[in-house]
């Protein structure tokens, strides 16, 4: 199962990826997580990525395409993968097609999770993530059973710096300009499925399951 989860920041891609990757036993490839890990480790990639992430801009295509190309050649992608947050531009989508051709794979489905903009602002400004394991919660919409600590690993929950409202607004603008055109791109190659991301988390998971196994 080779899946892309498409959708604006806050649509629920990471939340749904956690369930689907466990269920289908495939790796969750999140470029945002890869960049955040590089920032934390203080690598050169992290230093480059941080300046863009802090402003809510996209990391340049050549850098992003390079790390995904390498990740997709790792052996754990043999039985499939789920891409979350990649591709985010048309050149990234075209580069991905070239990589898939080279490694003899094709996309099973590209699922676009649709959520209106004001709901995205509410979701992102209330999002909490576990510093230790990366699990995602929301202060009100999806609270941890342990409040300020992770229900999975007990780690401390934090607010991502780029979830401040001003940065959220610029990230949504960047999404509209650079990423939304991917919806037509994947529609034109017959891969796109749209689902309603406004439903409760478990109902979105059920919709995804039915789209992926149809
Ligand atoms: P993305 O990975 O697309 O940026 P996340 O999965 O991190 O989005 O979700 C953004 C926020 O919205 C998180 O706080 C999460 O708990 C919450 N959330 C995700 N899906 C839903 C949903 N269906 N209903 C309500 N809140 C949700
Ligand atoms: P995310 O965790 O998907 O919300 O991504 C957080 C940030 O990482 C984005 O705002 C970008 O700065 C950067 N990023 C993640 N994925 C990509 C990508 N595919 N292309 C460029 N930048 C990315």
mmCIF file of C-alpha atoms and ligand atoms in Angstrom:
data_model
loop_
_atom_site.group_PDB
_atom_site.id
_atom_site.type_symbol
_atom_site.label_atom_id
_atom_site.label_comp_id
_atom_site.label_asym_id
_atom_site.label_seq_id
_atom_site.Cartn_x
_atom_site.Cartn_y
_atom_site.Cartn_z
ATOM 1 C CA UNK A 1 0.000 0.000 0.000
ATOM 2 C CA UNK A 2 1.727 3.201 -1.221
ATOM 3 C CA UNK A 3 -0.265 6.119 0.111
ATOM 4 C CA UNK A 4 -0.078 9.913 0.046
ATOM 5 C CA UNK A 5 -2.124 11.861 2.612
ATOM 6 C CA UNK A 6 -2.782 15.262 1.116
ATOM 7 C CA UNK A 7 -4.475 18.192 2.819
ATOM 8 C CA UNK A 8 -3.732 21.525 4.468
ATOM 9 C CA UNK A 9 -1.793 21.865 7.732
ATOM 10 C CA UNK A 10 -4.133 20.760 10.521
ATOM 11 C CA UNK A 11 -6.302 18.513 8.316
ATOM 12 C CA UNK A 12 -5.429 15.502 10.495
ATOM 13 C CA UNK A 13 -2.786 13.805 8.327
ATOM 14 C CA UNK A 14 -0.446 12.960 11.202
ATOM 15 C CA UNK A 15 -3.309 11.827 13.439
ATOM 16 C CA UNK A 16 -4.671 9.467 10.774
ATOM 17 C CA UNK A 17 -1.195 8.291 9.716
ATOM 18 C CA UNK A 18 -0.578 6.975 13.232
ATOM 19 C CA UNK A 19 -3.596 4.639 12.936
ATOM 20 C CA UNK A 20 -3.137 3.591 9.306
ATOM 21 C CA UNK A 21 0.598 2.870 9.548
ATOM 22 C CA UNK A 22 0.023 0.635 12.559
ATOM 23 C CA UNK A 23 -2.850 -1.170 10.866
ATOM 24 C CA UNK A 24 -1.089 -1.705 7.509
ATOM 25 C CA UNK A 25 2.403 -2.121 9.051
ATOM 26 C CA UNK A 26 3.969 0.503 6.794
ATOM 27 C CA UNK A 27 6.360 3.348 7.682
ATOM 28 C CA UNK A 28 5.011 6.838 8.317
ATOM 29 C CA UNK A 29 7.176 9.190 6.243
ATOM 30 C CA UNK A 30 6.526 12.733 7.432
ATOM 31 C CA UNK A 31 8.896 15.344 5.982
ATOM 32 C CA UNK A 32 7.904 17.720 8.800
ATOM 33 C CA UNK A 33 8.964 15.090 11.387
ATOM 34 C CA UNK A 34 12.214 14.462 9.465
ATOM 35 C CA UNK A 35 13.030 18.191 9.454
ATOM 36 C CA UNK A 36 12.125 18.574 13.154
ATOM 37 C CA UNK A 37 14.407 15.613 14.017
ATOM 38 C CA UNK A 38 17.241 17.250 12.036
ATOM 39 C CA UNK A 39 16.680 20.572 13.847
ATOM 40 C CA UNK A 40 16.789 18.772 17.206
ATOM 41 C CA UNK A 41 19.983 16.923 16.241
ATOM 42 C CA UNK A 42 21.577 20.206 15.093
ATOM 43 C CA UNK A 43 22.656 18.822 11.707
ATOM 44 C CA UNK A 44 23.354 20.969 8.633
ATOM 45 C CA UNK A 45 19.999 19.879 7.184
ATOM 46 C CA UNK A 46 18.363 21.005 10.437
ATOM 47 C CA UNK A 47 20.044 24.416 10.308
ATOM 48 C CA UNK A 48 18.881 24.942 6.720
ATOM 49 C CA UNK A 49 15.338 23.734 7.399
ATOM 50 C CA UNK A 50 14.864 25.750 10.595
ATOM 51 C CA UNK A 51 15.067 29.168 8.942
ATOM 52 C CA UNK A 52 12.226 28.236 6.567
ATOM 53 C CA UNK A 53 10.107 26.401 9.152
ATOM 54 C CA UNK A 54 10.251 29.290 11.640
ATOM 55 C CA UNK A 55 8.703 31.589 9.024
ATOM 56 C CA UNK A 56 6.142 28.999 7.918
ATOM 57 C CA UNK A 57 7.762 28.788 4.464
ATOM 58 C CA UNK A 58 8.553 25.622 2.573
ATOM 59 C CA UNK A 59 12.057 24.172 2.696
ATOM 60 C CA UNK A 60 13.508 24.347 -0.854
ATOM 61 C CA UNK A 61 12.457 21.559 -3.238
ATOM 62 C CA UNK A 62 15.974 20.219 -3.939
ATOM 63 C CA UNK A 63 16.613 19.633 -0.217
ATOM 64 C CA UNK A 64 13.199 18.056 0.395
ATOM 65 C CA UNK A 65 13.238 15.859 -2.706
ATOM 66 C CA UNK A 66 16.718 14.625 -1.756
ATOM 67 C CA UNK A 67 15.704 13.410 1.717
ATOM 68 C CA UNK A 68 12.510 11.714 0.485
ATOM 69 C CA UNK A 69 14.358 10.002 -2.388
ATOM 70 C CA UNK A 70 16.811 8.539 0.127
ATOM 71 C CA UNK A 71 14.078 7.551 2.584
ATOM 72 C CA UNK A 72 12.096 5.703 -0.098
ATOM 73 C CA UNK A 73 15.112 3.535 -0.954
ATOM 74 C CA UNK A 74 15.278 2.172 2.590
ATOM 75 C CA UNK A 75 14.260 -1.497 2.977
ATOM 76 C CA UNK A 76 11.306 -0.842 5.328
ATOM 77 C CA UNK A 77 9.357 0.684 2.404
ATOM 78 C CA UNK A 78 9.327 -2.710 0.625
ATOM 79 C CA UNK A 79 5.716 -3.447 1.627
ATOM 80 C CA UNK A 80 4.529 0.117 1.259
ATOM 81 C CA UNK A 81 4.716 3.567 2.807
ATOM 82 C CA UNK A 82 2.576 6.494 3.818
ATOM 83 C CA UNK A 83 3.742 9.980 2.833
ATOM 84 C CA UNK A 84 2.489 12.793 5.087
ATOM 85 C CA UNK A 85 3.357 16.390 4.168
ATOM 86 C CA UNK A 86 5.108 15.395 0.938
ATOM 87 C CA UNK A 87 4.728 16.326 -1.872
ATOM 88 C CA UNK A 88 3.847 19.978 -1.218
ATOM 89 C CA UNK A 89 4.681 21.484 -4.625
ATOM 90 C CA UNK A 90 4.247 20.401 -8.250
ATOM 91 C CA UNK A 91 8.033 19.927 -8.730
ATOM 92 C CA UNK A 92 8.034 17.657 -5.638
ATOM 93 C CA UNK A 93 5.132 15.625 -7.076
ATOM 94 C CA UNK A 94 6.930 15.269 -10.420
ATOM 95 C CA UNK A 95 10.165 14.257 -8.694
ATOM 96 C CA UNK A 96 8.232 11.669 -6.685
ATOM 97 C CA UNK A 97 6.804 10.153 -9.887
ATOM 98 C CA UNK A 98 10.374 9.876 -11.235
ATOM 99 C CA UNK A 99 11.599 8.194 -8.023
ATOM 100 C CA UNK A 100 8.670 5.728 -8.045
ATOM 101 C CA UNK A 101 9.372 4.850 -11.682
ATOM 102 C CA UNK A 102 13.037 4.277 -10.855
ATOM 103 C CA UNK A 103 12.259 1.958 -7.917
ATOM 104 C CA UNK A 104 9.417 0.189 -9.752
ATOM 105 C CA UNK A 105 6.544 1.321 -7.534
ATOM 106 C CA UNK A 106 3.241 3.084 -8.110
ATOM 107 C CA UNK A 107 0.859 5.015 -5.874
ATOM 108 C CA UNK A 108 -2.111 3.062 -4.496
ATOM 109 C CA UNK A 109 -4.041 6.230 -3.644
ATOM 110 C CA UNK A 110 -3.701 9.921 -2.902
ATOM 111 C CA UNK A 111 -6.260 10.863 -0.276
ATOM 112 C CA UNK A 112 -7.092 14.533 0.165
ATOM 113 C CA UNK A 113 -8.476 15.316 3.623
ATOM 114 C CA UNK A 114 -10.787 18.328 3.256
ATOM 115 C CA UNK A 115 -11.243 20.766 6.185
ATOM 116 C CA UNK A 116 -12.337 24.440 6.016
ATOM 117 C CA UNK A 117 -9.822 27.136 6.915
ATOM 118 C CA UNK A 118 -11.264 28.451 10.218
ATOM 119 C CA UNK A 119 -11.382 24.920 11.635
ATOM 120 C CA UNK A 120 -7.715 24.523 10.637
ATOM 121 C CA UNK A 121 -6.754 27.604 12.656
ATOM 122 C CA UNK A 122 -8.619 26.247 15.704
ATOM 123 C CA UNK A 123 -6.978 22.837 15.326
ATOM 124 C CA UNK A 124 -3.424 24.121 14.840
ATOM 125 C CA UNK A 125 -3.424 26.773 17.564
ATOM 126 C CA UNK A 126 -4.738 24.171 20.079
ATOM 127 C CA UNK A 127 -2.474 21.314 18.942
ATOM 128 C CA UNK A 128 -0.189 19.652 21.497
ATOM 129 C CA UNK A 129 2.564 17.201 20.561
ATOM 130 C CA UNK A 130 4.546 14.815 22.703
ATOM 131 C CA UNK A 131 8.214 15.819 22.937
ATOM 132 C CA UNK A 132 9.212 12.204 23.420
ATOM 133 C CA UNK A 133 7.163 10.136 20.942
ATOM 134 C CA UNK A 134 5.519 12.740 18.684
ATOM 135 C CA UNK A 135 1.907 11.679 19.440
ATOM 136 C CA UNK A 136 -0.576 14.451 18.591
ATOM 137 C CA UNK A 137 -3.402 15.831 20.740
ATOM 138 C CA UNK A 138 -5.610 18.916 20.918
ATOM 139 C CA UNK A 139 -6.282 20.859 24.129
ATOM 140 C CA UNK A 140 -10.052 20.701 23.575
ATOM 141 C CA UNK A 141 -10.878 18.562 20.525
ATOM 142 C CA UNK A 142 -8.640 15.584 21.329
ATOM 143 C CA UNK A 143 -7.182 15.938 24.852
ATOM 144 C CA UNK A 144 -4.658 13.518 26.306
ATOM 145 C CA UNK A 145 -6.077 11.351 29.123
ATOM 146 C CA UNK A 146 -3.090 12.636 31.167
ATOM 147 C CA UNK A 147 -3.743 16.361 30.363
ATOM 148 C CA UNK A 148 -0.258 17.878 29.861
ATOM 149 C CA UNK A 149 1.465 14.521 29.464
ATOM 150 C CA UNK A 150 1.296 11.970 26.678
ATOM 151 C CA UNK A 151 -1.272 9.171 27.008
ATOM 152 C CA UNK A 152 1.052 6.839 25.041
ATOM 153 C CA UNK A 153 4.462 7.359 26.691
ATOM 154 C CA UNK A 154 3.911 9.853 29.544
ATOM 155 C CA UNK A 155 6.247 12.393 27.852
ATOM 156 C CA UNK A 156 5.637 16.162 28.203
ATOM 157 C CA UNK A 157 3.273 17.802 25.698
ATOM 158 C CA UNK A 158 4.359 21.026 23.967
ATOM 159 C CA UNK A 159 3.004 23.525 21.442
ATOM 160 C CA UNK A 160 4.986 23.624 18.191
ATOM 161 C CA UNK A 161 6.592 27.063 17.612
ATOM 162 C CA UNK A 162 5.050 27.213 14.122
ATOM 163 C CA UNK A 163 1.544 26.691 15.586
ATOM 164 C CA UNK A 164 1.431 30.326 16.808
ATOM 165 C CA UNK A 165 -1.531 32.000 15.084
ATOM 166 C CA UNK A 166 0.501 34.405 12.867
ATOM 167 C CA UNK A 167 2.678 31.542 11.547
ATOM 168 C CA UNK A 168 -0.392 29.347 11.078
ATOM 169 C CA UNK A 169 -1.963 32.048 8.847
ATOM 170 C CA UNK A 170 1.177 32.230 6.680
ATOM 171 C CA UNK A 171 1.411 28.433 6.463
ATOM 172 C CA UNK A 172 -2.195 28.330 5.229
ATOM 173 C CA UNK A 173 -1.378 30.996 2.620
ATOM 174 C CA UNK A 174 1.652 28.961 1.501
ATOM 175 C CA UNK A 175 -0.622 25.908 1.304
ATOM 176 C CA UNK A 176 -3.129 27.719 -0.946
ATOM 177 C CA UNK A 177 -0.470 28.995 -3.310
ATOM 178 C CA UNK A 178 1.953 26.087 -3.509
ATOM 179 C CA UNK A 179 0.248 22.883 -2.367
ATOM 180 C CA UNK A 180 -3.443 23.189 -3.329
ATOM 181 C CA UNK A 181 -2.575 22.842 -7.066
ATOM 182 C CA UNK A 182 -1.598 19.230 -6.281
ATOM 183 C CA UNK A 183 -5.286 18.374 -5.955
ATOM 184 C CA UNK A 184 -5.806 18.982 -9.710
ATOM 185 C CA UNK A 185 -2.467 17.329 -10.488
ATOM 186 C CA UNK A 186 -3.457 14.035 -8.816
ATOM 187 C CA UNK A 187 -7.001 14.278 -10.166
ATOM 188 C CA UNK A 188 -5.581 14.570 -13.683
ATOM 189 C CA UNK A 189 -3.584 11.349 -13.261
ATOM 190 C CA UNK A 190 -6.615 9.534 -11.810
ATOM 191 C CA UNK A 191 -5.259 8.986 -8.284
ATOM 192 C CA UNK A 192 -7.284 11.398 -6.148
ATOM 193 C CA UNK A 193 -9.867 10.544 -3.488
ATOM 194 C CA UNK A 194 -11.447 13.329 -1.396
ATOM 195 C CA UNK A 195 -12.698 12.687 2.118
ATOM 196 C CA UNK A 196 -14.486 14.838 4.686
ATOM 197 C CA UNK A 197 -11.947 15.652 7.414
ATOM 198 C CA UNK A 198 -14.449 17.567 9.550
ATOM 199 C CA UNK A 199 -15.888 14.351 10.971
ATOM 200 C CA UNK A 200 -14.703 12.948 14.317
ATOM 201 C CA UNK A 201 -11.253 11.273 14.201
ATOM 202 C CA UNK A 202 -12.570 7.674 14.265
ATOM 203 C CA UNK A 203 -15.050 8.402 11.451
ATOM 204 C CA UNK A 204 -12.274 9.886 9.289
ATOM 205 C CA UNK A 205 -10.211 6.731 9.948
ATOM 206 C CA UNK A 206 -13.162 4.579 8.844
ATOM 207 C CA UNK A 207 -13.552 6.635 5.647
ATOM 208 C CA UNK A 208 -9.846 6.297 4.880
ATOM 209 C CA UNK A 209 -9.983 2.555 5.433
ATOM 210 C CA UNK A 210 -12.893 2.197 3.023
ATOM 211 C CA UNK A 211 -11.228 4.351 0.360
ATOM 212 C CA UNK A 212 -7.954 2.417 0.663
ATOM 213 C CA UNK A 213 -9.465 -1.056 0.487
ATOM 214 C CA UNK A 214 -12.091 -0.454 -2.227
HETATM 215 P P1 LIG B 1 -1.722 17.609 10.149
HETATM 216 O O1 LIG B 1 -0.759 16.455 10.344
HETATM 217 O O2 LIG B 1 -2.557 17.448 8.911
HETATM 218 O O3 LIG B 1 -1.059 18.960 10.219
HETATM 219 P P2 LIG B 1 -2.714 16.811 12.794
HETATM 220 O O4 LIG B 1 -2.964 15.351 12.623
HETATM 221 O O5 LIG B 1 -1.501 17.199 13.554
HETATM 222 O O6 LIG B 1 -2.752 17.565 11.346
HETATM 223 O O7 LIG B 1 -4.030 17.438 13.467
HETATM 224 C C1 LIG B 1 -4.092 18.824 13.769
HETATM 225 C C2 LIG B 1 -4.854 19.022 15.082
HETATM 226 O O8 LIG B 1 -6.218 18.690 14.888
HETATM 227 C C3 LIG B 1 -4.349 18.160 16.241
HETATM 228 O O9 LIG B 1 -4.467 18.925 17.415
HETATM 229 C C4 LIG B 1 -5.335 16.962 16.259
HETATM 230 O O10 LIG B 1 -5.490 16.407 17.557
HETATM 231 C C5 LIG B 1 -6.624 17.628 15.768
HETATM 232 N N1 LIG B 1 -7.465 16.749 14.935
HETATM 233 C C6 LIG B 1 -7.052 15.875 13.984
HETATM 234 N N2 LIG B 1 -8.114 15.281 13.380
HETATM 235 C C7 LIG B 1 -9.216 15.805 13.970
HETATM 236 C C8 LIG B 1 -10.622 15.595 13.806
HETATM 237 N N3 LIG B 1 -11.112 14.746 12.887
HETATM 238 N N4 LIG B 1 -11.475 16.315 14.585
HETATM 239 C C9 LIG B 1 -10.983 17.191 15.508
HETATM 240 N N5 LIG B 1 -9.671 17.423 15.715
HETATM 241 C C10 LIG B 1 -8.802 16.745 14.965
HETATM 242 P P1 LIG B 2 4.407 19.750 8.853
HETATM 243 O O1 LIG B 2 4.926 19.005 10.040
HETATM 244 O O2 LIG B 2 4.016 18.855 7.699
HETATM 245 O O3 LIG B 2 3.331 20.751 9.217
HETATM 246 O O4 LIG B 2 5.641 20.614 8.302
HETATM 247 C C1 LIG B 2 6.282 21.598 9.110
HETATM 248 C C2 LIG B 2 7.190 22.462 8.250
HETATM 249 O O5 LIG B 2 8.250 21.660 7.672
HETATM 250 C C3 LIG B 2 6.534 23.148 7.053
HETATM 251 O O6 LIG B 2 5.880 24.362 7.417
HETATM 252 C C4 LIG B 2 7.744 23.385 6.146
HETATM 253 O O7 LIG B 2 8.529 24.478 6.583
HETATM 254 C C5 LIG B 2 8.560 22.113 6.360
HETATM 255 N N1 LIG B 2 8.153 21.046 5.400
HETATM 256 C C6 LIG B 2 7.550 19.863 5.701
HETATM 257 N N2 LIG B 2 7.323 19.144 4.589
HETATM 258 C C7 LIG B 2 7.778 19.888 3.551
HETATM 259 C C8 LIG B 2 7.817 19.706 2.134
HETATM 260 N N3 LIG B 2 7.307 18.604 1.552
HETATM 261 N N4 LIG B 2 8.368 20.696 1.378
HETATM 262 C C9 LIG B 2 8.893 21.804 1.948
HETATM 263 N N5 LIG B 2 8.868 22.055 3.264
HETATM 264 C C10 LIG B 2 8.326 21.100 4.076
#
